[in-house]
Coordinates of C-alpha atoms in Angstrom, one line a residue:
X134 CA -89.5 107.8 61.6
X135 CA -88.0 104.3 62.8
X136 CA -89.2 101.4 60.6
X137 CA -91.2 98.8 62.7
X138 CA -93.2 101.7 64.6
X139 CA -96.8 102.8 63.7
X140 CA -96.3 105.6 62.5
X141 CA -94.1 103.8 59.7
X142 CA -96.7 102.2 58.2
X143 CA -97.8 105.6 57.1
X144 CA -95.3 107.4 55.4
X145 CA -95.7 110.8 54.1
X146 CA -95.0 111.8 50.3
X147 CA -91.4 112.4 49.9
X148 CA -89.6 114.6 47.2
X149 CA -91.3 112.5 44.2
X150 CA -94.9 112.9 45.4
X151 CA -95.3 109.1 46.0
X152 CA -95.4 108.0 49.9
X153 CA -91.9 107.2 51.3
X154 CA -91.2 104.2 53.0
X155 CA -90.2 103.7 56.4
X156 CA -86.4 102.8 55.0
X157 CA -86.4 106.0 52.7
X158 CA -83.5 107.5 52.2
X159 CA -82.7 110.7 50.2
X160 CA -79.2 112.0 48.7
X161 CA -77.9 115.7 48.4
X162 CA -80.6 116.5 45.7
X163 CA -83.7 114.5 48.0
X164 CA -84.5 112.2 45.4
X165 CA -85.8 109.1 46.4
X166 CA -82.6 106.7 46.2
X167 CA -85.0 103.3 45.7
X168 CA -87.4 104.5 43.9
X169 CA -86.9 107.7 42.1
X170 CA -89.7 108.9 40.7
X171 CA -91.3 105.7 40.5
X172 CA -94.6 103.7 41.3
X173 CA -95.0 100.4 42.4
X174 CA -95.7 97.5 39.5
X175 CA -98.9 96.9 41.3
X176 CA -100.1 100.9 40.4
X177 CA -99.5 100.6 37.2
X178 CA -102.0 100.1 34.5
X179 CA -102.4 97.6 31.5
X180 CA -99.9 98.0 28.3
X181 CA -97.3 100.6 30.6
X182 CA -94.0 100.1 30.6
X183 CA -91.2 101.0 33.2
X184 CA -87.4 99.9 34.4
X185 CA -87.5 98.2 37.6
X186 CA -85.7 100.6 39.9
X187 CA -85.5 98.4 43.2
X188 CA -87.6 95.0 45.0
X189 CA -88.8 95.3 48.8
X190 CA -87.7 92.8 51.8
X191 CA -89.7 92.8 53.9
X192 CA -87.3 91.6 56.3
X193 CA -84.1 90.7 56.1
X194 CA -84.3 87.6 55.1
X195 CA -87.9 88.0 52.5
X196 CA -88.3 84.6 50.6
X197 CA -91.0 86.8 48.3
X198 CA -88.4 89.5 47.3
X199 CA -85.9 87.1 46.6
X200 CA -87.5 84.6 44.0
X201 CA -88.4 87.7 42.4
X202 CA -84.8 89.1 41.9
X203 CA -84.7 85.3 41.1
X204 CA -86.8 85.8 38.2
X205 CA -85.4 88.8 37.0
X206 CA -86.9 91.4 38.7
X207 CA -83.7 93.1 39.1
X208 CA -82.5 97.0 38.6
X209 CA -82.3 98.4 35.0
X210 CA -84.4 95.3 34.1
X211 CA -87.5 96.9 31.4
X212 CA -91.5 96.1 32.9
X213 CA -94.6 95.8 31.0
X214 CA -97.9 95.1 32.6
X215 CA -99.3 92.9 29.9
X216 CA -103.1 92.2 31.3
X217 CA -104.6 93.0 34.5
X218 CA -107.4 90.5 36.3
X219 CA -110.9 91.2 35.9
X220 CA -112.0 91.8 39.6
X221 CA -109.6 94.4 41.0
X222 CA -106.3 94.2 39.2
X223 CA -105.4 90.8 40.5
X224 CA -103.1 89.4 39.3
X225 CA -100.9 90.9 37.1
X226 CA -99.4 89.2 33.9
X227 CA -96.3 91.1 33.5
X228 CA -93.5 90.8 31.2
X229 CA -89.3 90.9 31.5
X230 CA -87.7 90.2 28.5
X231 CA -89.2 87.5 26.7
X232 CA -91.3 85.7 29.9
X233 CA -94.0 86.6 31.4
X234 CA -95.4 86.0 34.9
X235 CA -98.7 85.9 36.9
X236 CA -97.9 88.1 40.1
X237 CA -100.5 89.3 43.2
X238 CA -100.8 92.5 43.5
X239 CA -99.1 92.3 46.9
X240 CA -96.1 90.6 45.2
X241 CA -96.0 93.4 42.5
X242 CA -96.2 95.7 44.7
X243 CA -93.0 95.0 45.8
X244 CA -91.4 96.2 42.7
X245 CA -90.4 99.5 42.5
X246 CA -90.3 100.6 38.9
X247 CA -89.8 104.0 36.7
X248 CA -92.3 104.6 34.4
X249 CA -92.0 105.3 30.8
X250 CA -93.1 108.4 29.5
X251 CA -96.0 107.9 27.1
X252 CA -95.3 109.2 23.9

């Protein structure tokens, strides 16, 4: 699949179960190098928790991904979806650290995170 074409907008499940993206790539053991085993932030319900894994471009030079790396969205960083908003999910008040932000679904869904098991 080449990214840009149709057919790259819809991606099949890779190795993980969740739908690859166009620029997917796999290692020796096919798991998901981006996003392995993960969900986006936007898929995720109130009160989980995750590690943020990877953020999106869209394009090489994405303004969107970049103020959030800006504001911490970066790998290894821990993810809690504090509150949801009342009609669909939108936004998202989501916590790194000690700040939270109000994010739109379509910007949290730029986040690639690992869920937490539930205990």
């Amino acid at each position: 699949m080449i990214a840009g074409t149709p057919d790259a907008a819809h991606a099949a499940p890779g190795p993980s179960g969740y739908a690859a993206h166009a620029d997917t790539e796999y290692n020796a053991n096919h798991s998901h190098l981006a996003c392995s085993a993960g969900v986006r932030l936007s898929d995720m319900k109130k009160g989980a928790t995750g590690v943020v894994t990877a953020v999106e471009d869209a394009h090489s030079a994405d303004p969107i991904a970049r103020r959030l790396r800006e504001l911490g969205f970066v790998q290894g960083e821990p993810v809690r979806v504090v509150a949801r908003g009342p009609i669909g999910g939108d936004p998202l008040l989501v916590q790194i650290g000690y700040t939270r932000f109000a994010l739109r679904k379509s910007e949290a869904a730029r986040v690639n995170v690992t869920p937490e098991a539930v205990a």
